[in-house]
mmCIF file of C-alpha atoms and ligand atoms in Angstrom:
data_model
loop_
_atom_site.group_PDB
_atom_site.id
_atom_site.type_symbol
_atom_site.label_atom_id
_atom_site.label_comp_id
_atom_site.label_asym_id
_atom_site.label_seq_id
_atom_site.Cartn_x
_atom_site.Cartn_y
_atom_site.Cartn_z
ATOM 1 C CA UNK U 1 -11.560 14.361 -17.399
ATOM 2 C CA UNK U 2 -10.265 11.900 -19.989
ATOM 3 C CA UNK U 3 -6.702 12.750 -20.896
ATOM 4 C CA UNK U 4 -5.683 13.178 -24.521
ATOM 5 C CA UNK U 5 -2.008 13.947 -25.137
ATOM 6 C CA UNK U 6 -0.891 16.872 -27.264
ATOM 7 C CA UNK U 7 -0.658 15.865 -30.913
ATOM 8 C CA UNK U 8 2.503 17.906 -31.390
ATOM 9 C CA UNK U 9 4.414 16.219 -28.549
ATOM 10 C CA UNK U 10 6.831 14.252 -30.732
ATOM 11 C CA UNK U 11 8.351 17.337 -32.345
ATOM 12 C CA UNK U 12 8.975 19.414 -29.231
ATOM 13 C CA UNK U 13 12.360 18.191 -28.013
ATOM 14 C CA UNK U 14 15.670 17.152 -29.533
ATOM 15 C CA UNK U 15 16.623 13.487 -29.319
ATOM 16 C CA UNK U 16 19.924 11.841 -28.518
ATOM 17 C CA UNK U 17 21.139 8.240 -28.653
ATOM 18 C CA UNK U 18 22.121 6.562 -25.369
ATOM 19 C CA UNK U 19 25.780 5.732 -26.008
ATOM 20 C CA UNK U 20 26.138 3.147 -28.761
ATOM 21 C CA UNK U 21 22.789 1.525 -27.942
ATOM 22 C CA UNK U 22 19.636 1.742 -30.021
ATOM 23 C CA UNK U 23 17.758 3.588 -27.281
ATOM 24 C CA UNK U 24 16.869 7.162 -28.174
ATOM 25 C CA UNK U 25 15.929 9.605 -25.429
ATOM 26 C CA UNK U 26 14.722 13.197 -25.366
ATOM 27 C CA UNK U 27 17.263 15.811 -24.226
ATOM 28 C CA UNK U 28 15.243 16.135 -21.033
ATOM 29 C CA UNK U 29 14.076 13.259 -18.847
ATOM 30 C CA UNK U 30 11.804 13.786 -15.864
ATOM 31 C CA UNK U 31 12.481 12.404 -12.390
ATOM 32 C CA UNK U 32 10.078 11.668 -9.529
ATOM 33 C CA UNK U 33 12.592 11.863 -6.680
ATOM 34 C CA UNK U 34 10.917 14.359 -4.330
ATOM 35 C CA UNK U 35 7.382 15.779 -4.213
ATOM 36 C CA UNK U 36 5.936 12.692 -5.931
ATOM 37 C CA UNK U 37 4.909 10.999 -2.721
ATOM 38 C CA UNK U 38 2.484 11.567 0.119
ATOM 39 C CA UNK U 39 3.465 15.204 0.805
ATOM 40 C CA UNK U 40 2.067 16.511 -2.498
ATOM 41 C CA UNK U 41 -1.548 16.244 -3.709
ATOM 42 C CA UNK U 42 -1.914 13.596 -6.405
ATOM 43 C CA UNK U 43 -3.607 16.129 -8.728
ATOM 44 C CA UNK U 44 -0.490 18.334 -8.659
ATOM 45 C CA UNK U 45 1.748 15.372 -9.438
ATOM 46 C CA UNK U 46 -0.566 14.279 -12.257
ATOM 47 C CA UNK U 47 -0.668 17.753 -13.782
ATOM 48 C CA UNK U 48 3.136 18.023 -13.907
ATOM 49 C CA UNK U 49 3.681 14.517 -15.270
ATOM 50 C CA UNK U 50 1.057 14.896 -18.007
ATOM 51 C CA UNK U 51 2.483 18.314 -18.921
ATOM 52 C CA UNK U 52 5.889 16.648 -19.267
ATOM 53 C CA UNK U 53 4.471 14.008 -21.606
ATOM 54 C CA UNK U 54 2.635 16.661 -23.624
ATOM 55 C CA UNK U 55 5.887 18.624 -23.907
ATOM 56 C CA UNK U 56 7.652 15.636 -25.470
ATOM 57 C CA UNK U 57 9.279 14.022 -22.433
ATOM 58 C CA UNK U 58 9.000 10.285 -22.928
ATOM 59 C CA UNK U 59 11.412 9.167 -20.222
ATOM 60 C CA UNK U 60 10.345 9.041 -16.568
ATOM 61 C CA UNK U 61 12.960 8.190 -13.973
ATOM 62 C CA UNK U 62 11.881 6.580 -10.724
ATOM 63 C CA UNK U 63 13.419 4.416 -7.976
ATOM 64 C CA UNK U 64 11.998 2.125 -5.325
ATOM 65 C CA UNK U 65 13.072 4.777 -2.805
ATOM 66 C CA UNK U 66 11.388 7.834 -4.325
ATOM 67 C CA UNK U 67 8.462 9.531 -2.617
ATOM 68 C CA UNK U 68 8.621 10.096 0.278
ATOM 69 C CA UNK U 69 7.907 7.543 1.634
ATOM 70 C CA UNK U 70 9.799 4.882 -0.278
ATOM 71 C CA UNK U 71 7.705 3.204 -2.983
ATOM 72 C CA UNK U 72 5.261 6.128 -3.188
ATOM 73 C CA UNK U 73 6.549 7.536 -6.498
ATOM 74 C CA UNK U 74 6.205 4.159 -8.202
ATOM 75 C CA UNK U 75 2.622 3.969 -6.969
ATOM 76 C CA UNK U 76 2.019 7.502 -8.304
ATOM 77 C CA UNK U 77 3.335 6.568 -11.706
ATOM 78 C CA UNK U 78 1.425 3.266 -11.641
ATOM 79 C CA UNK U 79 -1.776 5.175 -11.028
ATOM 80 C CA UNK U 80 -0.965 7.591 -13.840
ATOM 81 C CA UNK U 81 -0.426 4.686 -16.225
ATOM 82 C CA UNK U 82 -3.646 3.038 -15.077
ATOM 83 C CA UNK U 83 -5.837 6.136 -15.265
ATOM 84 C CA UNK U 84 -4.259 8.313 -17.973
ATOM 85 C CA UNK U 85 -1.169 7.138 -19.819
ATOM 86 C CA UNK U 86 -1.724 3.390 -20.191
ATOM 87 C CA UNK U 87 -2.739 3.655 -23.842
ATOM 88 C CA UNK U 88 0.643 5.279 -24.558
ATOM 89 C CA UNK U 89 2.832 2.800 -22.650
ATOM 90 C CA UNK U 90 4.763 1.956 -25.829
ATOM 91 C CA UNK U 91 5.752 5.631 -26.204
ATOM 92 C CA UNK U 92 7.122 5.808 -22.673
ATOM 93 C CA UNK U 93 10.459 4.787 -21.201
ATOM 94 C CA UNK U 94 9.944 3.874 -17.538
ATOM 95 C CA UNK U 95 13.074 3.510 -15.453
ATOM 96 C CA UNK U 96 13.447 2.310 -11.913
ATOM 97 C CA UNK U 97 16.282 1.483 -9.545
ATOM 98 C CA UNK U 98 17.165 -0.546 -6.493
ATOM 99 C CA UNK U 99 20.145 -0.568 -4.187
ATOM 100 C CA UNK U 100 19.759 2.469 -1.946
ATOM 101 C CA UNK U 101 18.260 1.710 1.488
ATOM 102 C CA UNK U 102 14.482 1.629 1.809
ATOM 103 C CA UNK U 103 14.310 0.019 5.269
ATOM 104 C CA UNK U 104 16.572 -1.224 8.035
ATOM 105 C CA UNK U 105 16.493 -4.745 6.601
ATOM 106 C CA UNK U 106 19.721 -5.952 4.953
ATOM 107 C CA UNK U 107 17.503 -7.266 2.135
ATOM 108 C CA UNK U 108 16.186 -3.785 1.389
ATOM 109 C CA UNK U 109 19.516 -2.219 0.477
ATOM 110 C CA UNK U 110 22.699 -2.796 -1.450
ATOM 111 C CA UNK U 111 23.746 -4.567 -4.607
ATOM 112 C CA UNK U 112 22.895 -8.163 -3.727
ATOM 113 C CA UNK U 113 20.982 -10.340 -6.142
ATOM 114 C CA UNK U 114 18.310 -10.817 -3.473
ATOM 115 C CA UNK U 115 17.680 -7.109 -2.992
ATOM 116 C CA UNK U 116 17.842 -6.095 -6.640
ATOM 117 C CA UNK U 117 15.609 -8.794 -8.097
ATOM 118 C CA UNK U 118 12.972 -8.844 -5.369
ATOM 119 C CA UNK U 119 12.816 -5.054 -5.504
ATOM 120 C CA UNK U 120 12.312 -5.176 -9.270
ATOM 121 C CA UNK U 121 9.347 -7.546 -8.795
ATOM 122 C CA UNK U 122 7.898 -5.172 -6.214
ATOM 123 C CA UNK U 123 8.403 -2.205 -8.585
ATOM 124 C CA UNK U 124 6.599 -3.978 -11.423
ATOM 125 C CA UNK U 125 3.614 -4.558 -9.132
ATOM 126 C CA UNK U 126 3.500 -0.947 -7.910
ATOM 127 C CA UNK U 127 3.913 0.396 -11.434
ATOM 128 C CA UNK U 128 1.384 -2.089 -12.793
ATOM 129 C CA UNK U 129 3.601 -3.005 -15.744
ATOM 130 C CA UNK U 130 5.050 -6.260 -17.098
ATOM 131 C CA UNK U 131 8.469 -4.731 -17.660
ATOM 132 C CA UNK U 132 10.452 -1.563 -17.076
ATOM 133 C CA UNK U 133 12.496 -0.089 -19.869
ATOM 134 C CA UNK U 134 15.602 0.527 -17.776
ATOM 135 C CA UNK U 135 16.543 -1.143 -14.482
ATOM 136 C CA UNK U 136 19.423 0.375 -12.512
ATOM 137 C CA UNK U 137 21.792 -0.509 -9.747
ATOM 138 C CA UNK U 138 21.186 2.729 -7.811
ATOM 139 C CA UNK U 139 24.614 2.997 -6.164
ATOM 140 C CA UNK U 140 27.808 0.967 -6.086
ATOM 141 C CA UNK U 141 27.997 -1.539 -3.239
ATOM 142 C CA UNK U 142 31.627 -2.281 -2.499
ATOM 143 C CA UNK U 143 30.678 -5.061 -0.063
ATOM 144 C CA UNK U 144 29.084 -7.136 -2.825
ATOM 145 C CA UNK U 145 31.068 -8.649 -5.706
ATOM 146 C CA UNK U 146 30.409 -6.617 -8.835
ATOM 147 C CA UNK U 147 29.765 -9.915 -10.641
ATOM 148 C CA UNK U 148 26.749 -10.520 -8.385
ATOM 149 C CA UNK U 149 25.249 -7.065 -8.993
ATOM 150 C CA UNK U 150 25.883 -7.289 -12.723
ATOM 151 C CA UNK U 151 24.497 -10.840 -12.743
ATOM 152 C CA UNK U 152 21.237 -9.585 -11.242
ATOM 153 C CA UNK U 153 20.979 -6.899 -13.953
ATOM 154 C CA UNK U 154 21.560 -9.566 -16.616
ATOM 155 C CA UNK U 155 18.838 -11.742 -15.054
ATOM 156 C CA UNK U 156 16.431 -8.786 -15.103
ATOM 157 C CA UNK U 157 16.844 -8.564 -18.878
ATOM 158 C CA UNK U 158 16.831 -12.330 -19.498
ATOM 159 C CA UNK U 159 13.598 -12.701 -17.524
ATOM 160 C CA UNK U 160 11.935 -10.020 -19.665
ATOM 161 C CA UNK U 161 11.392 -7.725 -16.669
ATOM 162 C CA UNK U 162 13.731 -5.028 -18.041
ATOM 163 C CA UNK U 163 14.646 -4.069 -21.588
ATOM 164 C CA UNK U 164 17.904 -2.280 -20.729
ATOM 165 C CA UNK U 165 20.130 -1.871 -17.688
ATOM 166 C CA UNK U 166 21.910 1.032 -16.077
ATOM 167 C CA UNK U 167 24.093 1.984 -13.133
ATOM 168 C CA UNK U 168 24.092 5.113 -11.026
ATOM 169 C CA UNK U 169 26.664 6.993 -8.939
ATOM 170 C CA UNK U 170 29.501 4.615 -9.841
ATOM 171 C CA UNK U 171 33.157 5.691 -9.930
ATOM 172 C CA UNK U 172 34.848 5.820 -13.296
ATOM 173 C CA UNK U 173 36.719 2.548 -12.649
ATOM 174 C CA UNK U 174 33.741 0.601 -11.335
ATOM 175 C CA UNK U 175 31.527 1.883 -14.153
ATOM 176 C CA UNK U 176 34.095 0.659 -16.676
ATOM 177 C CA UNK U 177 34.315 -2.741 -14.963
ATOM 178 C CA UNK U 178 30.527 -3.048 -14.978
ATOM 179 C CA UNK U 179 30.437 -2.102 -18.675
ATOM 180 C CA UNK U 180 32.975 -4.804 -19.503
ATOM 181 C CA UNK U 181 31.187 -7.498 -17.468
ATOM 182 C CA UNK U 182 27.819 -6.605 -18.974
ATOM 183 C CA UNK U 183 29.205 -6.575 -22.495
ATOM 184 C CA UNK U 184 30.702 -10.034 -21.951
ATOM 185 C CA UNK U 185 27.299 -11.227 -20.728
ATOM 186 C CA UNK U 186 25.623 -9.914 -23.894
ATOM 187 C CA UNK U 187 23.592 -7.281 -22.028
ATOM 188 C CA UNK U 188 25.288 -3.953 -22.796
ATOM 189 C CA UNK U 189 25.330 -1.171 -20.253
ATOM 190 C CA UNK U 190 23.153 1.505 -21.799
ATOM 191 C CA UNK U 191 23.130 4.313 -19.213
ATOM 192 C CA UNK U 192 25.175 5.623 -16.326
ATOM 193 C CA UNK U 193 23.325 8.088 -14.077
ATOM 194 C CA UNK U 194 25.626 10.433 -12.130
ATOM 195 C CA UNK U 195 25.089 13.975 -10.828
ATOM 196 C CA UNK U 196 26.369 16.825 -12.987
ATOM 197 C CA UNK U 197 25.902 20.559 -12.804
ATOM 198 C CA UNK U 198 27.815 23.842 -12.798
ATOM 199 C CA UNK U 199 28.351 23.151 -9.070
ATOM 200 C CA UNK U 200 29.241 19.450 -9.417
ATOM 201 C CA UNK U 201 32.216 18.800 -11.719
ATOM 202 C CA UNK U 202 32.974 15.190 -10.686
ATOM 203 C CA UNK U 203 32.278 13.961 -14.226
ATOM 204 C CA UNK U 204 34.976 16.297 -15.518
ATOM 205 C CA UNK U 205 37.437 15.840 -12.637
ATOM 206 C CA UNK U 206 37.344 12.024 -12.823
ATOM 207 C CA UNK U 207 36.858 12.039 -16.606
ATOM 208 C CA UNK U 208 33.724 9.949 -16.332
ATOM 209 C CA UNK U 209 32.632 11.864 -19.436
ATOM 210 C CA UNK U 210 35.515 10.456 -21.470
ATOM 211 C CA UNK U 211 35.320 6.939 -20.026
ATOM 212 C CA UNK U 212 31.587 6.661 -20.719
ATOM 213 C CA UNK U 213 32.105 7.728 -24.307
ATOM 214 C CA UNK U 214 34.936 5.193 -24.693
ATOM 215 C CA UNK U 215 32.709 2.449 -23.256
ATOM 216 C CA UNK U 216 29.780 3.436 -25.494
ATOM 217 C CA UNK U 217 27.625 4.188 -22.440
ATOM 218 C CA UNK U 218 25.170 7.090 -22.429
ATOM 219 C CA UNK U 219 25.136 9.560 -19.536
ATOM 220 C CA UNK U 220 21.859 10.601 -17.961
ATOM 221 C CA UNK U 221 22.934 13.357 -15.613
ATOM 222 C CA UNK U 222 20.802 14.311 -12.644
ATOM 223 C CA UNK U 223 20.183 17.478 -10.601
ATOM 224 C CA UNK U 224 21.352 19.855 -13.364
ATOM 225 C CA UNK U 225 19.920 22.732 -11.311
ATOM 226 C CA UNK U 226 21.581 21.469 -8.111
ATOM 227 C CA UNK U 227 18.066 20.897 -6.735
ATOM 228 C CA UNK U 228 17.092 24.513 -7.417
ATOM 229 C CA UNK U 229 20.311 26.153 -6.167
ATOM 230 C CA UNK U 230 21.127 27.033 -9.781
ATOM 231 C CA UNK U 231 18.061 29.229 -10.122
ATOM 232 C CA UNK U 232 17.424 32.719 -8.818
ATOM 233 C CA UNK U 233 15.005 31.552 -6.091
ATOM 234 C CA UNK U 234 17.476 31.614 -3.172
ATOM 235 C CA UNK U 235 19.383 34.725 -4.283
ATOM 236 C CA UNK U 236 18.036 37.032 -1.585
ATOM 237 C CA UNK U 237 19.070 34.575 1.129
ATOM 238 C CA UNK U 238 15.571 33.466 2.085
ATOM 239 C CA UNK U 239 13.701 30.293 1.237
ATOM 240 C CA UNK U 240 10.503 30.944 -0.757
ATOM 241 C CA UNK U 241 7.387 29.152 0.534
ATOM 242 C CA UNK U 242 7.123 25.651 -0.860
ATOM 243 C CA UNK U 243 10.714 25.549 -2.184
ATOM 244 C CA UNK U 244 12.666 22.346 -1.717
ATOM 245 C CA UNK U 245 15.023 23.799 0.892
ATOM 246 C CA UNK U 246 11.991 24.300 3.141
ATOM 247 C CA UNK U 247 11.088 20.643 3.506
ATOM 248 C CA UNK U 248 13.608 18.159 2.185
ATOM 249 C CA UNK U 249 16.013 15.585 3.566
ATOM 250 C CA UNK U 250 18.513 16.601 0.877
ATOM 251 C CA UNK U 251 18.515 20.423 0.849
ATOM 252 C CA UNK U 252 18.058 22.931 3.634
ATOM 253 C CA UNK U 253 18.413 26.583 4.522
ATOM 254 C CA UNK U 254 21.943 25.773 5.782
ATOM 255 C CA UNK U 255 22.972 25.263 2.160
ATOM 256 C CA UNK U 256 22.141 28.909 1.354
ATOM 257 C CA UNK U 257 25.456 30.401 2.489
ATOM 258 C CA UNK U 258 26.923 33.814 1.648
ATOM 259 C CA UNK U 259 29.575 32.109 -0.468
ATOM 260 C CA UNK U 260 26.870 30.292 -2.406
ATOM 261 C CA UNK U 261 24.929 33.514 -2.921
ATOM 262 C CA UNK U 262 27.898 35.488 -4.245
ATOM 263 C CA UNK U 263 28.686 32.758 -6.790
ATOM 264 C CA UNK U 264 25.109 32.329 -7.899
ATOM 265 C CA UNK U 265 24.657 36.067 -8.146
ATOM 266 C CA UNK U 266 27.537 36.300 -10.655
ATOM 267 C CA UNK U 267 26.109 33.387 -12.649
ATOM 268 C CA UNK U 268 22.694 35.021 -12.577
ATOM 269 C CA UNK U 269 24.184 38.256 -13.987
ATOM 270 C CA UNK U 270 25.687 36.305 -16.874
ATOM 271 C CA UNK U 271 22.368 34.604 -17.601
ATOM 272 C CA UNK U 272 20.593 37.954 -17.626
ATOM 273 C CA UNK U 273 23.147 39.408 -20.049
ATOM 274 C CA UNK U 274 22.374 36.489 -22.329
ATOM 275 C CA UNK U 275 18.634 37.197 -22.061
ATOM 276 C CA UNK U 276 17.799 33.983 -20.221
ATOM 277 C CA UNK U 277 17.271 32.782 -16.666
ATOM 278 C CA UNK U 278 19.946 31.105 -14.568
ATOM 279 C CA UNK U 279 17.940 27.836 -14.710
ATOM 280 C CA UNK U 280 18.017 27.933 -18.501
ATOM 281 C CA UNK U 281 21.743 28.730 -18.540
ATOM 282 C CA UNK U 282 22.481 25.843 -16.160
ATOM 283 C CA UNK U 283 20.539 23.383 -18.309
ATOM 284 C CA UNK U 284 22.196 24.575 -21.504
ATOM 285 C CA UNK U 285 25.564 24.184 -19.827
ATOM 286 C CA UNK U 286 24.905 20.499 -19.038
ATOM 287 C CA UNK U 287 23.559 19.760 -22.500
ATOM 288 C CA UNK U 288 26.576 21.354 -24.224
ATOM 289 C CA UNK U 289 28.445 18.065 -23.711
ATOM 290 C CA UNK U 290 27.833 15.460 -26.417
ATOM 291 C CA UNK U 291 28.559 12.659 -23.926
ATOM 292 C CA UNK U 292 25.370 13.623 -22.071
ATOM 293 C CA UNK U 293 22.399 11.797 -23.554
ATOM 294 C CA UNK U 294 19.756 13.510 -21.457
ATOM 295 C CA UNK U 295 19.476 15.969 -18.583
ATOM 296 C CA UNK U 296 17.405 14.468 -15.779
ATOM 297 C CA UNK U 297 15.329 17.277 -14.334
ATOM 298 C CA UNK U 298 12.713 17.741 -11.654
ATOM 299 C CA UNK U 299 10.017 20.416 -11.346
ATOM 300 C CA UNK U 300 7.435 21.268 -8.734
ATOM 301 C CA UNK U 301 5.134 23.136 -11.136
ATOM 302 C CA UNK U 302 4.128 23.093 -14.770
ATOM 303 C CA UNK U 303 5.458 26.660 -15.088
ATOM 304 C CA UNK U 304 8.956 25.591 -13.989
ATOM 305 C CA UNK U 305 8.863 22.681 -16.403
ATOM 306 C CA UNK U 306 7.822 24.761 -19.422
ATOM 307 C CA UNK U 307 10.339 27.470 -18.551
ATOM 308 C CA UNK U 308 13.188 24.970 -18.283
ATOM 309 C CA UNK U 309 12.402 23.163 -21.525
ATOM 310 C CA UNK U 310 13.063 26.387 -23.426
ATOM 311 C CA UNK U 311 16.772 26.226 -22.495
ATOM 312 C CA UNK U 312 18.103 24.711 -25.754
ATOM 313 C CA UNK U 313 16.601 27.600 -27.763
ATOM 314 C CA UNK U 314 19.225 30.151 -26.638
ATOM 315 C CA UNK U 315 22.535 30.945 -28.348
ATOM 316 C CA UNK U 316 25.304 28.420 -27.666
ATOM 317 C CA UNK U 317 27.639 29.335 -24.813
ATOM 318 C CA UNK U 318 30.847 30.975 -26.027
ATOM 319 C CA UNK U 319 34.325 30.059 -24.744
ATOM 320 C CA UNK U 320 34.452 33.371 -22.908
ATOM 321 C CA UNK U 321 31.122 32.672 -21.195
ATOM 322 C CA UNK U 322 32.260 29.159 -20.270
ATOM 323 C CA UNK U 323 35.303 30.707 -18.574
ATOM 324 C CA UNK U 324 33.076 33.008 -16.525
ATOM 325 C CA UNK U 325 30.954 30.004 -15.533
ATOM 326 C CA UNK U 326 34.097 28.106 -14.513
ATOM 327 C CA UNK U 327 35.239 31.033 -12.359
ATOM 328 C CA UNK U 328 32.007 31.107 -10.332
ATOM 329 C CA UNK U 329 30.820 27.524 -10.719
ATOM 330 C CA UNK U 330 33.082 26.151 -8.032
ATOM 331 C CA UNK U 331 32.861 22.383 -7.621
ATOM 332 C CA UNK U 332 31.071 21.441 -4.410
ATOM 333 C CA UNK U 333 29.136 24.689 -3.926
ATOM 334 C CA UNK U 334 25.951 23.923 -2.002
ATOM 335 C CA UNK U 335 26.404 20.202 -2.455
ATOM 336 C CA UNK U 336 26.551 17.470 0.117
ATOM 337 C CA UNK U 337 28.742 14.547 -0.769
ATOM 338 C CA UNK U 338 26.776 11.479 -1.791
HETATM 339 N N1 NAP G 401 20.524 8.369 -9.142
HETATM 340 C C1 NAP G 401 20.476 9.117 -8.076
HETATM 341 O O1 NAP G 401 21.113 8.807 -7.042
HETATM 342 C C2 NAP G 401 19.671 10.385 -8.114
HETATM 343 C C3 NAP G 401 19.809 11.324 -7.079
HETATM 344 C C4 NAP G 401 19.065 12.495 -7.169
HETATM 345 C C5 NAP G 401 18.208 12.700 -8.255
HETATM 346 N N2 NAP G 401 18.089 11.740 -9.217
HETATM 347 C C6 NAP G 401 17.136 11.897 -10.328
HETATM 348 O O2 NAP G 401 17.243 13.179 -10.903
HETATM 349 C C7 NAP G 401 15.955 13.804 -10.918
HETATM 350 C C8 NAP G 401 16.114 15.290 -10.886
HETATM 351 O O3 NAP G 401 16.768 15.692 -9.686
HETATM 352 P P1 NAP G 401 16.456 17.107 -9.079
HETATM 353 O O4 NAP G 401 15.003 17.218 -8.815
HETATM 354 O O5 NAP G 401 17.417 17.347 -7.993
HETATM 355 O O6 NAP G 401 16.807 18.032 -10.359
HETATM 356 P P2 NAP G 401 16.996 19.587 -10.530
HETATM 357 O O7 NAP G 401 16.458 19.857 -11.900
HETATM 358 O O8 NAP G 401 18.388 19.971 -10.219
HETATM 359 O O9 NAP G 401 16.066 20.283 -9.415
HETATM 360 C C9 NAP G 401 14.682 20.336 -9.590
HETATM 361 C C10 NAP G 401 14.073 21.279 -8.574
HETATM 362 O O10 NAP G 401 14.567 22.610 -8.754
HETATM 363 C C11 NAP G 401 13.500 23.536 -8.587
HETATM 364 N N3 NAP G 401 13.280 24.191 -9.899
HETATM 365 C C12 NAP G 401 13.203 23.611 -11.124
HETATM 366 N N4 NAP G 401 13.043 24.516 -12.092
HETATM 367 C C13 NAP G 401 13.002 25.716 -11.481
HETATM 368 C C14 NAP G 401 12.851 27.042 -11.963
HETATM 369 N N5 NAP G 401 12.724 27.313 -13.252
HETATM 370 N N6 NAP G 401 12.883 28.058 -11.055
HETATM 371 C C15 NAP G 401 13.023 27.799 -9.734
HETATM 372 N N7 NAP G 401 13.159 26.552 -9.213
HETATM 373 C C16 NAP G 401 13.151 25.516 -10.089
HETATM 374 C C17 NAP G 401 12.275 22.734 -8.162
HETATM 375 O O11 NAP G 401 12.297 22.604 -6.743
HETATM 376 P P3 NAP G 401 11.311 23.411 -5.757
HETATM 377 O O12 NAP G 401 10.356 24.222 -6.575
HETATM 378 O O13 NAP G 401 10.646 22.350 -4.976
HETATM 379 O O14 NAP G 401 12.240 24.245 -4.934
HETATM 380 C C18 NAP G 401 12.569 21.390 -8.760
HETATM 381 O O15 NAP G 401 11.878 20.322 -8.170
HETATM 382 C C19 NAP G 401 15.253 13.172 -9.721
HETATM 383 O O16 NAP G 401 13.861 13.298 -9.769
HETATM 384 C C20 NAP G 401 15.694 11.737 -9.872
HETATM 385 O O17 NAP G 401 14.941 11.112 -10.883
HETATM 386 C C21 NAP G 401 18.820 10.615 -9.166
#
């Protein structure tokens, strides 16, 4: 059936500016990391992505590696643009990344100019677009001079293949260095994409929050629900059918420990007292920080998506509640180091 987007979509979400740039993003961005490849029916993927657009999400985050297999998520989104969303391309921010391994070849990984720029060309073909809105260096590559990685990002913008550039998973120091180099090259760093959740405090511990603000760089923080661990779905110790821990390279039943369950149970009690779900509490917690431009979420159903987008509607977290969250939200719970 021919798709027509909701006419009320523009008013549904709050908007924030990415650092000191002119790019405005909705408080929630949607990522196609897992379940947007060959293991999920295309119709399910389409339904979720169109529901996100209808709900006001304009920013879709992809990477050459997302699927599985690698490259599948870009093909999914390319098909969606071709068959449904193409007429609204100007309303959409499409982001992609390169740098994490997608094959055993040395030219399919890392921060070299060769890998980054040839991957971007490949992404444009799979997405069926002339340009992406944001092109990222997916992870720092300490074996490659930062000047080379940054130079490739600058070339992506100068060639018209990307409007803005970003970095992901960088340390505070390397992110600052990249921001300085990019500023000198006249292509400001617009976004840094690290992980941040009640169970991952690296942004606070290393003060990446403060450094990003000082550098005028927006933060797009991923896995705010710790891949689903910050919901009530694993509370009884089992793995519900179809949940990520059942079939993922990044989360498994081994992550559902007794320690995890006792912490999440206390957080769940707090959420209930506040009249919301743990997922909604966890999202509100991430968005309480002004340095965060947008929370980068995933969802495996339209119901999850709609439920999560209601998070900003609840009362702001009090200092007392934040203390309770700190007591149970122990850094590293359920998380593998990246
Ligand atoms: N730059 C990087 O290195 C990097 C790394 C990782 C992710 N990312 C980006 O961040 C995006 C989001 O990551 P993420 O998917 O880990 O985010 P997340 O929001 O922490 O987790 C999303 C998953 O949690 C579960 N979930 C969501 N809402 C739920 C609800 N209300 N109740 C129960 N379960 C719920 C769903 O999994 P199930 O239903 O399948 O269990 C869903 O797919 C990715 O798509 C990607 O774009 C970037």
